[in-house]
mmCIF file with all atom_site columns, C-alpha atoms in Angstrom:
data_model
loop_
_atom_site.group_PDB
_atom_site.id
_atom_site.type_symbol
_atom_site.label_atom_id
_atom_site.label_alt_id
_atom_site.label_comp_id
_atom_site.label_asym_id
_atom_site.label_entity_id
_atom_site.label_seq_id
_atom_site.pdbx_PDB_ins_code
_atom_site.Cartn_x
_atom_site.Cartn_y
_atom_site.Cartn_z
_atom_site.occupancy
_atom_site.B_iso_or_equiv
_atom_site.pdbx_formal_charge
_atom_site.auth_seq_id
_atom_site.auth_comp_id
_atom_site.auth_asym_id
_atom_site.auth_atom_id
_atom_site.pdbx_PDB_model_num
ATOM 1   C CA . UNK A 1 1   ? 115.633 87.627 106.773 1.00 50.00 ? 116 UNK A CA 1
ATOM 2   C CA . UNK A 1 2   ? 118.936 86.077 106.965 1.00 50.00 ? 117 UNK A CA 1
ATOM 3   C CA . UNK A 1 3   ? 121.237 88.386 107.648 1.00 54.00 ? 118 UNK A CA 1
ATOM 4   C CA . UNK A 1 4   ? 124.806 86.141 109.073 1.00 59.00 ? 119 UNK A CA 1
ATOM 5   C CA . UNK A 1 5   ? 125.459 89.490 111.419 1.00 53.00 ? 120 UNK A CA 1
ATOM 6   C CA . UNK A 1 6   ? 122.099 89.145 112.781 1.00 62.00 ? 121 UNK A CA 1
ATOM 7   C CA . UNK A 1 7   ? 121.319 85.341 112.317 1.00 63.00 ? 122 UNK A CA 1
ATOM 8   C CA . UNK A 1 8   ? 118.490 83.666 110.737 1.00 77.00 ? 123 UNK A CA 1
ATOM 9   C CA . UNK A 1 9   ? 114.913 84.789 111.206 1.00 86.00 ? 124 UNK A CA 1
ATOM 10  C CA . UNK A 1 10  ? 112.585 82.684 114.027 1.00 80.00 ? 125 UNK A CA 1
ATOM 11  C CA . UNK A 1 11  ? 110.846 81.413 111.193 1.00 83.00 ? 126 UNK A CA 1
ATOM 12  C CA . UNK A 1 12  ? 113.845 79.899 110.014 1.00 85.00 ? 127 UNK A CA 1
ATOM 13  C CA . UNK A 1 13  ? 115.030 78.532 113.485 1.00 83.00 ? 128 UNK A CA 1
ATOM 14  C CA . UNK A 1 14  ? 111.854 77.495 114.066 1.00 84.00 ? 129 UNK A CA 1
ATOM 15  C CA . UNK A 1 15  ? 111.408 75.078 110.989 1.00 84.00 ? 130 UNK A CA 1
ATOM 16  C CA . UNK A 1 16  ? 114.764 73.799 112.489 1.00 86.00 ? 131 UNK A CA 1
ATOM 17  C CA . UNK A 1 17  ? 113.731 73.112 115.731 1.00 88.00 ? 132 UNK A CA 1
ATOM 18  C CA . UNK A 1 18  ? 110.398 71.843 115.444 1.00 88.00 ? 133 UNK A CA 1
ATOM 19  C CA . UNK A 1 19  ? 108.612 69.185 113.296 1.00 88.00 ? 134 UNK A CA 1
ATOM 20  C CA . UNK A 1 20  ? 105.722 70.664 111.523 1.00 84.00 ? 135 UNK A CA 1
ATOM 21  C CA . UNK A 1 21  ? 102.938 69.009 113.231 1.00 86.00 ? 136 UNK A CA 1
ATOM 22  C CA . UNK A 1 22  ? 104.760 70.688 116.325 1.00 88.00 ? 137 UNK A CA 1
ATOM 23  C CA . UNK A 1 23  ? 104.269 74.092 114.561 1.00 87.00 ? 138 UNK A CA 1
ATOM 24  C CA . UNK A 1 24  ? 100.553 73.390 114.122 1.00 86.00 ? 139 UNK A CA 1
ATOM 25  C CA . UNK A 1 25  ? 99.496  72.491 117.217 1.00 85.00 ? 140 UNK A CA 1
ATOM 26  C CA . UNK A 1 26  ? 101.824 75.542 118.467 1.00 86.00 ? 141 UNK A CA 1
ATOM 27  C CA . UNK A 1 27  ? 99.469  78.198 115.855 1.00 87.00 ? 142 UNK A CA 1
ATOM 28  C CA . UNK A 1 28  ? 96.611  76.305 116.920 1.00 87.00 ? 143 UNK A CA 1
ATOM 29  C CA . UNK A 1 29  ? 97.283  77.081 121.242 1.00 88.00 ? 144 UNK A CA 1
ATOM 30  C CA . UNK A 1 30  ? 97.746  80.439 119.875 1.00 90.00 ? 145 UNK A CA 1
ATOM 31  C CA . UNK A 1 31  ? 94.980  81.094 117.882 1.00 91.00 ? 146 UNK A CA 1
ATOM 32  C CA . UNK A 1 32  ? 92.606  79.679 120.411 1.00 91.00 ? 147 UNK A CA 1
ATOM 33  C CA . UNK A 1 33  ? 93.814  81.647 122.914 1.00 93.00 ? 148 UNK A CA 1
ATOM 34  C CA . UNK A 1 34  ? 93.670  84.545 120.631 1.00 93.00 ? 149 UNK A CA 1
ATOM 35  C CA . UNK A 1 35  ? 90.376  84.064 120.269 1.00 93.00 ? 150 UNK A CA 1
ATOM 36  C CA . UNK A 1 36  ? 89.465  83.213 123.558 1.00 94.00 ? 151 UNK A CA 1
ATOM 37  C CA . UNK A 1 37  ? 91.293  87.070 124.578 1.00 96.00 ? 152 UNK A CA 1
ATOM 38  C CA . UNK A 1 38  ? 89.697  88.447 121.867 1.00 95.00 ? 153 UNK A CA 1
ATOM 39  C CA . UNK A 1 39  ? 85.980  87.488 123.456 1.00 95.00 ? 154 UNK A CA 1
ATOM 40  C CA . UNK A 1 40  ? 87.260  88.877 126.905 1.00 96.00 ? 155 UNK A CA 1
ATOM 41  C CA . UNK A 1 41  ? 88.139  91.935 125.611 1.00 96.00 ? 156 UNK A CA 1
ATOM 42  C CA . UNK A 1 42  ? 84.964  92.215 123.419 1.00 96.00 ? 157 UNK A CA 1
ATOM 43  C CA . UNK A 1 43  ? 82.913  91.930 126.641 1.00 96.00 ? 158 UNK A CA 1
ATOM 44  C CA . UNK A 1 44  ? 84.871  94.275 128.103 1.00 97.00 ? 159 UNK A CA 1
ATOM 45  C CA . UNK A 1 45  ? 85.465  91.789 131.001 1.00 97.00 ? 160 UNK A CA 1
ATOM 46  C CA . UNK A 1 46  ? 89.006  91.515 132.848 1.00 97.00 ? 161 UNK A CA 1
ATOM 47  C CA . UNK A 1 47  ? 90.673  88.621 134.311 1.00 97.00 ? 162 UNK A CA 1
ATOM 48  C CA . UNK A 1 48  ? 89.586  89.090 137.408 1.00 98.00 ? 163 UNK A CA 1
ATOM 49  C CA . UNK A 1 49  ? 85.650  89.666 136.177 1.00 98.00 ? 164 UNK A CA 1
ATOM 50  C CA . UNK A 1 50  ? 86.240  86.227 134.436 1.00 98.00 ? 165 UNK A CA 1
ATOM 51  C CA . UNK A 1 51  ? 87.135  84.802 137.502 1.00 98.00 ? 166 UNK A CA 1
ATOM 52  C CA . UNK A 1 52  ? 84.116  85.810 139.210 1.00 98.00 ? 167 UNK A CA 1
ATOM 53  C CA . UNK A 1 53  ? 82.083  84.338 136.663 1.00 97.00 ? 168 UNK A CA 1
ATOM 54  C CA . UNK A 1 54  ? 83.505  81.183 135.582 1.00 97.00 ? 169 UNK A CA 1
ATOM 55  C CA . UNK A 1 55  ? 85.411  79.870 138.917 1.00 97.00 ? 170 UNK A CA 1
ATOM 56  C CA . UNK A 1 56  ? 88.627  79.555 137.212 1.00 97.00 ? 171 UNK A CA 1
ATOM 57  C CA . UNK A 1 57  ? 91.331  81.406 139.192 1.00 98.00 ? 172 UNK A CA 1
ATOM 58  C CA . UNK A 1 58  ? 92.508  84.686 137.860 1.00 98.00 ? 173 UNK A CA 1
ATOM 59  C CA . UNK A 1 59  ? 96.330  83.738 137.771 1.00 97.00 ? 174 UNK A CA 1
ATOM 60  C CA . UNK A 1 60  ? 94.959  80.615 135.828 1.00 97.00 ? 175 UNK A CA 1
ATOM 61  C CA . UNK A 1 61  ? 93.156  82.516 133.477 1.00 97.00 ? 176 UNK A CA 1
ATOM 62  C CA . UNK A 1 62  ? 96.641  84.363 133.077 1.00 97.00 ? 177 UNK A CA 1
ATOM 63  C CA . UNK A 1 63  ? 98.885  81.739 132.594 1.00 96.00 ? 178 UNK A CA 1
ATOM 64  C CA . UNK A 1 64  ? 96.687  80.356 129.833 1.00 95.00 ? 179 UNK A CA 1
ATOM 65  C CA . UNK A 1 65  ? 96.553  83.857 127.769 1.00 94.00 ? 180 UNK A CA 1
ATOM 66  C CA . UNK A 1 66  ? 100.255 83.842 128.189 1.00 93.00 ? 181 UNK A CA 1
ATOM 67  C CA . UNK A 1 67  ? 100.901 80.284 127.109 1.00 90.00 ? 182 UNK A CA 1
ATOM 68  C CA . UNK A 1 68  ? 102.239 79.212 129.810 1.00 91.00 ? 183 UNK A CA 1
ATOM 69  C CA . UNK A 1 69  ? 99.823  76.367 131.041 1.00 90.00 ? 184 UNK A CA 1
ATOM 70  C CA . UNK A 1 70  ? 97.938  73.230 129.125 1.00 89.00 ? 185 UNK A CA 1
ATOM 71  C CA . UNK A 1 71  ? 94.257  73.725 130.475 1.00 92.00 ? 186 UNK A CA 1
ATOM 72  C CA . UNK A 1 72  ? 92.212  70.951 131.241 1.00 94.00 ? 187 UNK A CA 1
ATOM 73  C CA . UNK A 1 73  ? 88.734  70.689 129.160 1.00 94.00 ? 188 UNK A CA 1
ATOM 74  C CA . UNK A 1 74  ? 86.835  70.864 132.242 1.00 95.00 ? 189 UNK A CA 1
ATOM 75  C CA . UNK A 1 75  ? 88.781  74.588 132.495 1.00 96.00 ? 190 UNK A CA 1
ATOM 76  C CA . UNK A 1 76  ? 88.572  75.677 128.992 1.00 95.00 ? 191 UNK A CA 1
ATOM 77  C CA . UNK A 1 77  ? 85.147  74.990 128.734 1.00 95.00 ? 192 UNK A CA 1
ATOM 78  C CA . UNK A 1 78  ? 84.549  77.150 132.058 1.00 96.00 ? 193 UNK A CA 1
ATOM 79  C CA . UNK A 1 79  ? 86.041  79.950 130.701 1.00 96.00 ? 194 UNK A CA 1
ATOM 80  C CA . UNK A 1 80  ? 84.066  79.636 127.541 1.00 96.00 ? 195 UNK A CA 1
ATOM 81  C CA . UNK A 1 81  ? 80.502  79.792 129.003 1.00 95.00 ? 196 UNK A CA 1
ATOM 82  C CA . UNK A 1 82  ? 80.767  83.287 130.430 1.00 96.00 ? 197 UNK A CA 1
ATOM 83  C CA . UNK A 1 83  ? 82.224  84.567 127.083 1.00 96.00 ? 198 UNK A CA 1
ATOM 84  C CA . UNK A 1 84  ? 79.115  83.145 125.540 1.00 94.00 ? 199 UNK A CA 1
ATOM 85  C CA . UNK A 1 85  ? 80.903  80.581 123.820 1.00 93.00 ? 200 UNK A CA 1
ATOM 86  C CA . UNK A 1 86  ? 82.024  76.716 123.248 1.00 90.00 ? 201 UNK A CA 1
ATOM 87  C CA . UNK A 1 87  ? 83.984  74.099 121.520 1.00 89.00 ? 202 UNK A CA 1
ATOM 88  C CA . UNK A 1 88  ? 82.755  72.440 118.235 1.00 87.00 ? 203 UNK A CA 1
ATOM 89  C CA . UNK A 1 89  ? 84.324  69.229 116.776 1.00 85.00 ? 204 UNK A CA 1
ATOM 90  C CA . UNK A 1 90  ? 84.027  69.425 112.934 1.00 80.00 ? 205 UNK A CA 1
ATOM 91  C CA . UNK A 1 91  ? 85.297  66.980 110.047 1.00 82.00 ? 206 UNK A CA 1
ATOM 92  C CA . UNK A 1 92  ? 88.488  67.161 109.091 1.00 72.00 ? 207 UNK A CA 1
ATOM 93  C CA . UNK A 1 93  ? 88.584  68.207 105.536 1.00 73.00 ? 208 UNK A CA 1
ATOM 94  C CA . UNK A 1 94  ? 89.317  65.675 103.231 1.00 59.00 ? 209 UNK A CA 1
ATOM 95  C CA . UNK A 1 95  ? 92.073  66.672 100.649 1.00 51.00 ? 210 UNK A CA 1
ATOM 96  C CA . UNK A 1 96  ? 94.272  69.447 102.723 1.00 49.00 ? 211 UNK A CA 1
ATOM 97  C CA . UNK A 1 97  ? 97.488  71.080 101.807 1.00 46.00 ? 212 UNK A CA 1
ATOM 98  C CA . UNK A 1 98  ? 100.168 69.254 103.703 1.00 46.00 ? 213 UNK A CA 1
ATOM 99  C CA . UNK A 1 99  ? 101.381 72.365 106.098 1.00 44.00 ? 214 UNK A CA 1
ATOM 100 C CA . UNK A 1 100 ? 97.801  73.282 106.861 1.00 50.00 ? 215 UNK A CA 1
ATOM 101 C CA . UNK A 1 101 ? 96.776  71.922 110.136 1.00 50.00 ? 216 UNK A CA 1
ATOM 102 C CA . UNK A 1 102 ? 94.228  68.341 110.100 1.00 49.00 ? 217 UNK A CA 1
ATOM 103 C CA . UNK A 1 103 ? 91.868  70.707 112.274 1.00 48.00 ? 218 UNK A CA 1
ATOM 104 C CA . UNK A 1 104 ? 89.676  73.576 112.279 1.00 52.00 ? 219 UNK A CA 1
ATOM 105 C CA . UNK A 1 105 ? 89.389  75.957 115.111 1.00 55.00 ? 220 UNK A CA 1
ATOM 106 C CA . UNK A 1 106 ? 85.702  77.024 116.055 1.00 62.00 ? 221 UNK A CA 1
ATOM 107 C CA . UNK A 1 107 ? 84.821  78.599 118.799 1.00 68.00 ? 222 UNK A CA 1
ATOM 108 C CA . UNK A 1 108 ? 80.900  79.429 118.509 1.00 65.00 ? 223 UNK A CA 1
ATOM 109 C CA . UNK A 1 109 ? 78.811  81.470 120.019 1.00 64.00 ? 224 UNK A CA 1
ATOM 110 C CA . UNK A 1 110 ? 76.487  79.050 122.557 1.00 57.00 ? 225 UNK A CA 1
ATOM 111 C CA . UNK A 1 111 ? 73.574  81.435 123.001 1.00 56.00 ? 226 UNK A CA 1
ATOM 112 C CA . UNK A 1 112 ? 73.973  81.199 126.546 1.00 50.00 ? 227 UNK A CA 1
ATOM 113 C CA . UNK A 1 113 ? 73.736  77.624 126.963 1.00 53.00 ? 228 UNK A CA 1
ATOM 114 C CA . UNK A 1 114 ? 75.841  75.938 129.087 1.00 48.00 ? 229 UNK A CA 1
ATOM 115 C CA . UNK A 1 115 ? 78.543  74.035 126.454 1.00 46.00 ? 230 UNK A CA 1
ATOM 116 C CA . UNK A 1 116 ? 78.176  70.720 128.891 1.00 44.00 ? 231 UNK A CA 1
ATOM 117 C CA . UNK A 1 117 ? 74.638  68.741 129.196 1.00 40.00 ? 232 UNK A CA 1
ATOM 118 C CA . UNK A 1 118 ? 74.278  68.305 132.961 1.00 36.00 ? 233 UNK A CA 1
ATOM 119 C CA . UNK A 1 119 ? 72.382  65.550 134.083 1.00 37.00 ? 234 UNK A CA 1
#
């Protein structure tokens, strides 16, 4: 859409204002979190249940659905656990299209295992 009355679209503006390995790693916060609401909602669990069962703050829990925050590890992977799931590093793929992101999300399911090996 670029209508001059209107402006340009946010896709344009956005390919203006941001490099492309910018965009990525902005589609990749959002897809993670996507996914990450997605599971919440799945289990039928609310912020504040998630609280209760991973120790992570309920206003935390917010301000990383809406964006707003960059979550530690330690609090990612807290939130995970309950929601029966966990990181996974994979390969990058070798030959890639140049816009498509040098990463793959995957957020598996952990079969109730806790995603970090306690000593």
């Amino acid at each position: 859409m670029n209508n001059k009355a209107i402006g340009s679209s946010w896709t344009d503006v956005r390919k203006e204002i941001f490099t492309p390995e910018e965009i990525l790693e902005s589609d990749l916060r959002v897809a993670f979190m996507g996914e990450i609401i997605k599971a919440r909602h799945d289990k039928g669990i609310s912020q504040k249940k998630l609280e209760e069962l991973s120790g992570v703050r309920q206003p935390v829990i917010a301000r990383m659905e809406r964006g707003s925050t960059d979550p530690k590890l330690t609090t990612v992977l807290k939130i995970l656990e309950p929601l029966g799931m966990t990181l996974t590093i994979v390969p990058i793929k070798e030959k890639r299209m140049r816009l498509k992101p040098p990463f793959e999300l995957n957020l598996s399911k952990n079969g109730g295992k806790h995603p970090i090996k306690r000593g």
